[in-house]
Amino acid sequence: MNALSRNPADRVVVVGAGVAGLAVALRLAPRPVTLVTASPLGSGTATGWAQGGIAATIGADDAPRLHAADTEAAGAGLTEPDVARRVAEAGPGLIDWLVEVGVPFDRREDGALALGLEAAHSRRRIVRAGGDATGRAVLDGLVRAVAVTPSIEVVTATVRDLLCDEAGAVAGVVCERDGSRFRIPARAVVLATGGVGGLYASTTNPRGAVGRGLALAARAGATLRDMEFVQFHPTAIAAGGDPMPLATEALRGEGASLIDARGDRVMAGIEGGDLAPRDVVARGIFQALARGTTVYLDARGELGARMPTRFPTVAALCAAAGIDPAREPIPVRPAAHYHMGGIRVDAAGRSTVPGLYACGEVASTGLHGANRLASNSLLEALAYAGWIADGLDAGPPGPVLTARESAPPASRLAAVRRVMEHKVGVVRDAEGLTEAVARLRALAETGCEAALTGLLIADGALRRTESRGAHWRSDHPGMEPPRHSETRLADVERAFEEPRFAELLS
């Protein structure tokens, strides 16, 4: 494996080219950055599919303290208040930065930014572009900016491992392209690899979103936090797609309602109704489906008629599925959408392993708690990108240890998706989780990275014997005192010595 020529004492490697990776690379400029992406820039990332927008306190009736309070309420006791305040305060300035980058946000006739309302927000504060194409607009703007930034080198390859020096600090990456492996030494690595939705059979995420960054960090010894909290978006369009197209939450903010096959309101009698936090709505729909009914998002009438202009992305998705939302309701169901857990990082995005940083969905910053507030994901990634760039203090790496020459990871993704969907989904219990842990461990031993990440999620879910936010245990419906869960890969491996796994693993 040959190293690239740039001086590793200066270079920072950023892995991932969604909003988090692109923003980190741009914020680090003019310092040298190598941006490693598995797909060509602008493709293969969940950012481009984000419909809702970016939450920012721009309205005259809004304030960061209100945004932070909404974030804490949705986070079900695990959102860290100082993080929520800090991110909320950064919002307006981040929108200004994106405007400077060239993102064409939607505006009112008077030129002010148009602000939308989404579930669990107490104010209209969702900044959007193209109606419901915010993610694509932001991604395109950042890609254009990266293309004209001389300090950013783009390498299209898959990261297979992290390089470490003799002191245990991360000192670069091992990449693979066209069957050949090569090293890129660096003084620091920023993982911006996205989420885990692709581990589930029903997901709104790209199929490649299988938590590779989490597996890389775990093998390097990083502490992971709150891995059990997977958010299921309530309203994925149930029309046979894989991944499933998304009907943005903003539709309910504009008046769409959830109904069953008889036309009854699914969320009737539940606090917040159709605009309750995502975990509450997802469980409401899940329970209706379990009763044997179909659930629909009803936008018939005026909202459906203006959907092609207000929500063009959803209108196009419905048309592709043969659905006319002005005349018929849209069939929906929950699907894996966002991971609140991840690599534990501090206020500057540093993990517990020297030289390793994380940004975006792969990171656990303390913002989302047990249930992410809608439209806080792009905001968080943009905020921490700047704080990582401002605080990145990793020194030159020491002598690099010989990289592991492992075989290509085994492809067992279909089996992993079945286990995660049926045993680690919207509603969980000890029996199903114990079986999932055993199956995923066996799959992980074949070298399947997706199984390793799934194992870390299932193990966390088994150990959290309460129901909180997106993690719902039918055998433990009550709540315990709030606590974060933290683990390292070595902790999970030791757990298999416990008697409860002996029969399943034999």
Coordinates of C-alpha atoms in Angstrom, one line a residue:
M1 CA 0.0 0.0 0.0
N2 CA 1.5 3.3 -1.1
A3 CA 0.8 6.5 0.8
L4 CA -0.3 9.7 -1.0
S5 CA 2.4 12.3 -1.3
R6 CA 1.1 15.2 0.9
N7 CA 2.7 15.7 4.2
P8 CA 0.7 13.8 6.9
A9 CA 1.8 16.2 9.5
D10 CA -0.5 18.8 7.9
R11 CA -3.3 16.7 6.4
V12 CA -6.7 16.1 7.9
V13 CA -8.7 13.2 6.4
V14 CA -12.5 13.7 6.3
V15 CA -14.4 10.5 5.6
G16 CA -17.9 11.1 4.1
A17 CA -19.3 13.7 1.7
G18 CA -22.7 14.5 3.1
V19 CA -23.4 17.9 4.7
A20 CA -21.2 17.0 7.7
G21 CA -18.1 16.0 5.7
L22 CA -18.4 18.8 3.1
A23 CA -18.9 21.4 5.8
V24 CA -15.9 20.2 7.8
A25 CA -13.7 20.3 4.8
L26 CA -14.8 23.8 3.9
R27 CA -14.4 25.1 7.4
L28 CA -10.9 23.7 7.6
A29 CA -9.8 25.6 4.5
P30 CA -7.2 26.7 3.7
R31 CA -5.6 23.9 5.7
P32 CA -5.0 20.8 3.6
V33 CA -7.9 18.2 3.6
T34 CA -8.3 14.9 1.9
L35 CA -12.0 14.2 1.5
V36 CA -12.7 10.5 1.1
T37 CA -16.0 9.5 -0.4
A38 CA -17.4 6.1 -1.4
S39 CA -19.5 7.7 -4.2
P40 CA -18.9 10.7 -6.5
L41 CA -19.6 14.0 -4.8
G42 CA -23.3 14.8 -4.7
S43 CA -24.5 11.1 -4.6
G44 CA -24.9 8.3 -2.2
T45 CA -25.6 10.4 0.8
A46 CA -28.8 10.9 2.9
T47 CA -28.3 14.7 2.9
G48 CA -29.6 14.9 -0.6
W49 CA -32.9 13.2 0.5
A50 CA -33.6 15.5 3.4
Q51 CA -36.9 17.1 2.7
G52 CA -37.9 19.1 5.8
G53 CA -35.3 21.8 6.3
I54 CA -33.0 23.4 8.9
A55 CA -34.3 24.6 12.2
A56 CA -33.1 28.2 13.0
T57 CA -34.5 30.9 15.2
I58 CA -35.0 33.6 12.6
G59 CA -38.7 34.5 13.2
A60 CA -39.6 37.7 15.2
D61 CA -41.5 35.5 17.7
D62 CA -38.7 33.0 18.2
A63 CA -35.5 32.8 20.3
P64 CA -32.7 30.2 20.8
R65 CA -34.0 29.4 24.3
L66 CA -37.4 28.4 22.8
H67 CA -35.6 26.2 20.2
A68 CA -33.5 24.6 22.9
A69 CA -36.5 24.0 25.1
D70 CA -38.3 22.2 22.2
T71 CA -35.1 20.1 21.6
E72 CA -34.9 19.1 25.2
A73 CA -38.6 18.2 25.3
A74 CA -38.3 15.9 22.3
G75 CA -35.0 14.4 23.7
A76 CA -36.9 12.7 26.5
G77 CA -34.5 13.5 29.3
L78 CA -31.2 12.8 27.6
T79 CA -30.6 16.0 25.6
E80 CA -27.8 18.0 27.3
P81 CA -29.1 21.5 27.9
D82 CA -25.9 23.3 27.2
V83 CA -25.5 21.6 23.9
A84 CA -29.1 22.4 22.9
R85 CA -28.6 26.1 23.7
R86 CA -25.2 26.3 21.9
V87 CA -26.6 24.7 18.7
A88 CA -29.7 26.8 18.8
E89 CA -27.7 29.9 19.2
A90 CA -25.6 29.0 16.2
G91 CA -28.6 28.5 13.9
P92 CA -29.1 31.9 12.3
G93 CA -25.4 32.4 11.6
L94 CA -25.2 29.0 9.9
I95 CA -28.1 30.0 7.6
D96 CA -26.2 33.1 6.7
W97 CA -23.1 31.0 5.9
L98 CA -25.1 28.8 3.6
V99 CA -26.6 31.8 1.9
E100 CA -23.0 33.0 1.3
V101 CA -22.2 29.5 -0.1
G102 CA -25.0 30.0 -2.6
V103 CA -27.9 27.9 -1.2
P104 CA -31.1 29.3 -2.6
F105 CA -33.5 29.2 0.4
D106 CA -37.2 29.8 -0.2
R107 CA -38.4 33.4 0.5
R108 CA -41.6 35.3 1.0
E109 CA -42.7 38.0 -1.4
D110 CA -41.0 40.6 0.9
G111 CA -37.7 38.8 0.5
A112 CA -37.6 37.3 4.1
L113 CA -36.9 33.7 4.5
A114 CA -40.0 31.5 4.4
L115 CA -40.4 29.6 7.7
G116 CA -42.2 26.3 8.0
L117 CA -43.7 24.4 11.0
E118 CA -42.9 20.8 11.9
A119 CA -43.9 18.5 14.7
A120 CA -42.8 19.3 18.3
H121 CA -41.6 22.8 17.3
S122 CA -43.4 25.7 19.1
R123 CA -42.6 28.2 16.4
R124 CA -42.4 28.4 12.6
R125 CA -38.6 28.1 12.3
I126 CA -37.9 25.6 9.5
V127 CA -35.8 27.2 6.8
R128 CA -36.3 25.3 3.5
A129 CA -35.3 25.3 -0.2
G130 CA -37.2 24.1 -3.2
G131 CA -40.3 23.5 -1.0
D132 CA -39.2 20.1 0.2
A133 CA -35.8 19.7 -1.4
T134 CA -33.7 21.4 1.2
G135 CA -31.1 18.6 1.6
R136 CA -30.5 18.6 -2.2
A137 CA -30.1 22.3 -2.3
V138 CA -27.7 22.4 0.6
L139 CA -25.7 19.4 -0.8
D140 CA -25.4 21.0 -4.2
G141 CA -24.2 24.3 -2.7
L142 CA -21.6 22.7 -0.6
V143 CA -20.4 20.5 -3.5
R144 CA -19.9 23.6 -5.7
A145 CA -18.0 25.3 -2.9
V146 CA -15.7 22.2 -2.4
A147 CA -15.0 22.0 -6.1
V148 CA -13.5 25.5 -6.1
T149 CA -11.5 25.2 -2.9
P150 CA -7.9 24.4 -3.7
S151 CA -7.0 23.0 -0.3
I152 CA -9.5 20.1 -0.6
E153 CA -8.4 17.0 -2.4
V154 CA -11.2 14.5 -3.2
V155 CA -10.5 10.7 -3.2
T156 CA -13.2 8.3 -4.3
A157 CA -12.6 5.1 -2.3
T158 CA -14.0 3.0 0.5
V159 CA -12.3 3.3 3.9
R160 CA -11.6 -0.1 5.3
D161 CA -9.7 0.7 8.5
L162 CA -8.1 3.4 10.6
L163 CA -4.4 3.7 10.9
C164 CA -3.0 4.1 14.5
D165 CA 0.4 5.1 15.8
E166 CA 2.4 3.5 18.6
A167 CA 0.6 5.6 21.2
G168 CA -2.9 4.5 20.0
A169 CA -3.7 7.7 18.3
V170 CA -5.5 7.6 14.9
A171 CA -3.0 8.5 12.2
G172 CA -4.8 8.1 8.9
V173 CA -7.0 5.6 7.0
V174 CA -6.7 2.5 4.9
C175 CA -8.7 2.8 1.7
E176 CA -9.8 0.4 -1.0
R177 CA -10.5 1.2 -4.7
D178 CA -10.9 -1.2 -7.6
G179 CA -9.7 -4.1 -5.3
S180 CA -6.5 -2.4 -4.3
R181 CA -5.7 -0.9 -0.9
F182 CA -3.7 2.2 -0.1
R183 CA -2.9 4.3 3.0
I184 CA -3.6 8.0 3.6
P185 CA -1.6 9.1 6.6
A186 CA -2.9 12.1 8.5
R187 CA -2.6 14.1 11.7
A188 CA -6.4 13.6 12.3
V189 CA -9.4 11.8 10.9
V190 CA -12.9 13.2 11.0
L191 CA -15.6 10.5 10.5
A192 CA -18.7 12.0 8.8
T193 CA -20.1 8.7 7.5
G194 CA -23.8 9.1 8.3
G195 CA -26.3 6.8 9.9
V196 CA -27.5 3.2 10.1
G197 CA -30.9 3.1 8.4
G198 CA -29.6 0.6 5.8
L199 CA -29.4 -2.0 8.6
Y200 CA -33.2 -2.2 8.5
A201 CA -35.5 -3.7 5.8
S202 CA -37.7 -0.7 6.0
T203 CA -35.7 2.5 5.8
T204 CA -35.7 6.0 4.3
N205 CA -31.8 6.0 4.1
P206 CA -29.5 5.0 1.2
R207 CA -28.8 1.3 1.2
G208 CA -25.1 2.1 2.0
A209 CA -26.0 3.7 5.4
V210 CA -24.9 0.7 7.5
G211 CA -22.9 2.4 10.1
R212 CA -19.4 1.8 8.7
G213 CA -18.0 4.8 10.6
L214 CA -19.3 3.3 13.9
A215 CA -17.6 0.0 13.2
L216 CA -14.3 1.8 12.3
A217 CA -14.4 3.8 15.5
A218 CA -15.4 0.8 17.7
R219 CA -12.5 -1.3 16.4
A220 CA -10.2 1.6 17.2
G221 CA -11.4 1.6 20.8
A222 CA -13.6 4.6 20.8
T223 CA -16.4 5.0 23.3
L224 CA -19.9 4.8 21.7
R225 CA -23.0 6.3 23.4
D226 CA -26.7 5.7 23.3
M227 CA -26.5 3.2 20.4
E228 CA -30.0 1.8 21.1
F229 CA -31.8 5.0 20.0
V230 CA -32.9 4.6 16.4
Q231 CA -35.5 7.0 15.2
F232 CA -38.2 5.6 12.9
H233 CA -39.8 8.3 10.7
P234 CA -43.6 7.8 11.0
T235 CA -44.5 8.6 7.4
A236 CA -42.4 6.6 4.9
I237 CA -44.5 6.0 1.8
A238 CA -45.6 2.4 1.8
A239 CA -45.6 1.7 -1.9
G240 CA -43.0 -1.1 -2.2
G241 CA -39.8 1.0 -2.5
D242 CA -36.4 0.1 -1.0
P243 CA -35.3 2.5 0.3
M244 CA -38.8 3.9 1.1
P245 CA -39.6 7.4 -0.1
L246 CA -40.4 9.9 2.6
A247 CA -43.4 12.0 3.1
T248 CA -42.0 15.0 5.0
E249 CA -43.2 15.9 8.4
A250 CA -43.9 19.4 7.1
L251 CA -47.1 17.9 5.4
R252 CA -48.6 17.4 8.9
G253 CA -47.4 20.9 9.8
E254 CA -49.5 22.2 6.9
G255 CA -52.6 20.2 7.9
A256 CA -52.3 16.6 6.6
S257 CA -53.7 14.1 9.1
L258 CA -53.1 10.4 9.8
I259 CA -56.1 8.1 9.3
D260 CA -56.8 4.4 9.3
A261 CA -58.7 2.4 6.6
R262 CA -62.0 3.5 8.1
G263 CA -61.1 7.1 8.0
D264 CA -60.6 7.4 11.8
R265 CA -57.8 9.6 13.2
V266 CA -54.9 7.4 14.2
M267 CA -53.5 10.0 16.7
A268 CA -56.9 10.9 18.2
G269 CA -56.6 11.3 22.0
I270 CA -52.8 11.3 22.1
E271 CA -51.1 14.5 23.3
G272 CA -49.9 16.5 20.4
G273 CA -52.0 14.5 17.9
D274 CA -50.5 14.4 14.4
L275 CA -47.8 16.9 15.5
A276 CA -46.6 14.8 18.5
P277 CA -42.8 14.0 18.6
R278 CA -41.7 11.4 16.0
D279 CA -41.3 8.5 18.5
V280 CA -44.9 9.0 19.6
V281 CA -46.4 9.1 16.1
A282 CA -44.3 6.2 15.0
R283 CA -45.6 4.0 17.8
G284 CA -49.2 5.1 17.1
I285 CA -48.9 4.0 13.5
F286 CA -47.0 0.8 14.4
Q287 CA -49.8 -0.1 16.8
A288 CA -52.5 0.6 14.2
L289 CA -50.7 -1.6 11.7
A290 CA -50.4 -4.3 14.3
R291 CA -54.2 -4.3 14.6
G292 CA -54.4 -5.2 10.9
T293 CA -55.4 -1.8 9.5
T294 CA -53.6 0.3 6.9
V295 CA -52.5 3.8 7.8
Y296 CA -52.7 6.8 5.5
L297 CA -51.5 10.4 5.4
D298 CA -54.5 12.3 4.3
A299 CA -53.7 15.5 2.3
R300 CA -56.8 15.3 0.1
G301 CA -58.3 18.6 -1.0
E302 CA -56.5 21.9 -1.1
L303 CA -53.2 20.7 0.4
G304 CA -53.0 17.8 -2.1
A305 CA -53.8 20.1 -5.0
R306 CA -51.0 22.5 -4.2
M307 CA -48.5 19.8 -3.3
P308 CA -46.7 20.0 -6.7
T309 CA -45.6 23.5 -5.9
R310 CA -45.3 23.4 -2.1
F311 CA -44.0 19.9 -1.8
P312 CA -42.7 19.0 -5.3
T313 CA -40.4 16.1 -4.1
V314 CA -43.3 14.3 -2.3
A315 CA -45.6 15.0 -5.2
A316 CA -43.1 13.4 -7.6
L317 CA -42.6 10.4 -5.3
C318 CA -46.4 9.9 -5.1
A319 CA -46.8 10.2 -8.9
A320 CA -44.1 7.5 -9.3
A321 CA -46.1 5.3 -7.1
G322 CA -49.3 6.0 -8.9
I323 CA -50.8 8.0 -6.0
D324 CA -52.7 11.3 -6.5
P325 CA -52.6 13.0 -3.1
A326 CA -55.3 15.5 -4.1
R327 CA -57.8 12.6 -4.5
E328 CA -56.5 9.7 -2.4
P329 CA -54.6 9.3 0.9
I330 CA -51.0 8.2 0.9
P331 CA -50.2 4.8 2.5
V332 CA -47.5 5.2 5.2
R333 CA -45.6 3.3 7.8
P334 CA -42.6 3.9 10.1
A335 CA -39.2 3.3 8.7
A336 CA -35.7 3.6 10.1
H337 CA -34.6 7.1 9.5
Y338 CA -32.0 8.6 12.0
H339 CA -29.6 7.3 14.6
M340 CA -29.4 9.4 17.8
G341 CA -26.5 7.3 19.1
G342 CA -23.0 7.3 17.9
I343 CA -19.4 8.0 18.6
R344 CA -19.2 10.0 21.9
V345 CA -17.7 13.4 21.2
D346 CA -17.0 16.6 23.2
A347 CA -17.8 20.2 22.3
A348 CA -15.0 20.2 19.7
G349 CA -16.1 16.9 18.1
R350 CA -13.2 14.9 19.6
S351 CA -13.8 11.2 20.3
T352 CA -12.2 9.4 23.2
V353 CA -9.4 8.2 20.8
P354 CA -6.7 10.9 20.1
G355 CA -6.7 12.0 16.5
L356 CA -10.3 10.8 15.9
Y357 CA -13.2 13.2 15.4
A358 CA -16.8 12.7 14.4
C359 CA -19.4 15.0 12.9
G360 CA -23.0 14.6 11.9
E361 CA -25.2 11.5 12.4
V362 CA -22.2 9.2 13.2
A363 CA -21.5 11.4 16.3
S364 CA -23.2 11.5 19.7
T365 CA -23.0 15.1 20.7
G366 CA -25.7 15.2 23.4
L367 CA -28.1 17.3 21.2
H368 CA -30.7 14.7 20.2
G369 CA -31.1 12.7 23.4
A370 CA -33.5 9.8 23.0
N371 CA -35.4 11.3 20.1
R372 CA -34.2 13.9 17.5
L373 CA -36.3 17.0 17.0
A374 CA -37.2 17.4 13.3
S375 CA -34.8 19.5 11.2
N376 CA -32.1 19.5 13.9
S377 CA -29.9 17.1 12.0
L378 CA -28.5 19.4 9.2
L379 CA -28.2 22.1 11.9
E380 CA -26.1 20.0 14.2
A381 CA -23.8 18.8 11.4
L382 CA -23.2 22.4 10.2
A383 CA -22.6 23.7 13.8
Y384 CA -20.1 21.0 14.8
A385 CA -18.3 21.3 11.5
G386 CA -17.2 24.8 12.4
W387 CA -16.4 23.8 16.0
I388 CA -14.2 20.9 14.9
A389 CA -12.3 23.2 12.5
D390 CA -11.9 25.8 15.2
G391 CA -10.7 23.3 17.9
L392 CA -8.8 20.7 15.9
D393 CA -5.6 20.3 17.8
A394 CA -4.2 16.9 16.9
G395 CA -0.4 16.9 16.6
P396 CA 1.7 15.1 14.1
P397 CA 1.2 11.3 14.3
G398 CA 3.9 9.1 15.6
P399 CA 5.3 6.0 13.8
V400 CA 2.3 4.3 12.2
L401 CA 1.7 0.6 13.1
T402 CA 1.3 -1.9 10.3
A403 CA -2.3 -1.9 9.1
R404 CA -4.3 -5.0 9.5
E405 CA -4.5 -6.9 6.2
S406 CA -8.0 -8.2 6.7
A407 CA -10.0 -10.0 4.0
P408 CA -12.8 -8.0 2.4
P409 CA -15.8 -7.9 4.8
A410 CA -18.4 -10.6 4.2
S411 CA -21.7 -9.5 2.6
R412 CA -24.5 -10.7 5.0
L413 CA -26.6 -7.5 4.8
A414 CA -29.9 -9.2 3.8
A415 CA -29.7 -11.4 7.0
V416 CA -28.8 -8.4 9.1
R417 CA -31.7 -6.3 7.8
R418 CA -34.2 -9.1 8.6
V419 CA -32.9 -9.4 12.2
M420 CA -32.9 -5.7 12.8
E421 CA -36.4 -5.1 11.3
H422 CA -38.1 -7.9 13.3
K423 CA -36.1 -7.9 16.6
V424 CA -34.7 -4.3 17.0
G425 CA -37.5 -2.2 15.6
V426 CA -40.1 0.3 16.8
V427 CA -41.2 -2.0 19.7
R428 CA -38.7 -4.3 21.4
D429 CA -38.6 -6.9 24.2
A430 CA -35.9 -9.0 25.9
E431 CA -36.6 -12.2 24.0
G432 CA -36.3 -10.7 20.6
L433 CA -33.3 -8.6 21.5
T434 CA -31.4 -11.5 23.1
E435 CA -32.0 -13.5 19.9
A436 CA -30.9 -10.6 17.8
V437 CA -27.7 -10.2 19.7
A438 CA -26.9 -13.9 19.3
R439 CA -27.6 -13.8 15.5
L440 CA -25.8 -10.6 14.9
R441 CA -22.7 -11.8 16.8
A442 CA -22.5 -14.9 14.6
L443 CA -22.8 -12.7 11.5
A444 CA -20.2 -10.3 12.8
E445 CA -17.7 -13.1 13.3
T446 CA -17.8 -13.6 9.5
G447 CA -16.3 -10.1 9.1
C448 CA -19.7 -8.4 8.3
E449 CA -19.3 -4.8 9.4
A450 CA -23.1 -4.2 9.2
A451 CA -23.6 -7.1 11.6
L452 CA -21.1 -5.5 14.0
T453 CA -22.9 -2.2 14.0
G454 CA -26.3 -3.9 14.4
L455 CA -24.8 -5.9 17.3
L456 CA -23.8 -2.7 19.1
I457 CA -27.3 -1.3 18.7
A458 CA -29.1 -4.5 19.8
D459 CA -26.8 -4.9 22.8
G460 CA -27.6 -1.4 23.9
A461 CA -31.3 -2.0 23.4
L462 CA -31.1 -5.1 25.5
R463 CA -29.3 -3.4 28.3
R464 CA -31.7 -0.4 28.5
T465 CA -34.5 -1.9 30.5
E466 CA -36.9 1.0 30.2
S467 CA -38.9 2.9 27.5
R468 CA -37.5 6.3 26.6
G469 CA -37.9 8.3 23.4
A470 CA -37.3 6.2 20.3
H471 CA -36.4 3.1 22.4
W472 CA -39.6 1.3 23.4
R473 CA -39.6 -1.9 25.4
S474 CA -43.0 -3.6 25.6
D475 CA -41.7 -5.6 28.6
H476 CA -40.4 -2.4 30.3
P477 CA -42.9 0.4 29.5
G478 CA -41.9 2.6 32.4
M479 CA -39.0 5.0 32.7
E480 CA -35.9 4.8 34.9
P481 CA -33.9 7.9 36.0
P482 CA -32.3 9.4 32.9
R483 CA -28.9 8.0 32.0
H484 CA -26.7 7.8 28.9
S485 CA -25.4 4.4 27.9
E486 CA -21.8 4.1 27.0
T487 CA -19.9 1.1 25.7
R488 CA -16.8 0.0 23.9
L489 CA -16.5 -3.0 21.6
A490 CA -14.5 -4.8 24.3
D491 CA -17.4 -4.4 26.7
V492 CA -19.8 -6.0 24.2
E493 CA -17.4 -8.9 23.5
R494 CA -17.1 -9.6 27.3
A495 CA -20.9 -9.8 27.6
F496 CA -21.0 -13.0 25.7
E497 CA -19.5 -14.8 28.7
E498 CA -22.8 -14.2 30.5
P499 CA -25.0 -17.4 31.1
R500 CA -28.0 -15.9 29.3
F501 CA -26.2 -16.2 25.9
A502 CA -24.7 -19.7 26.4
E503 CA -27.6 -21.6 24.9
L504 CA -28.1 -19.2 22.0
L505 CA -24.4 -19.1 21.1
S506 CA -23.8 -22.8 21.4

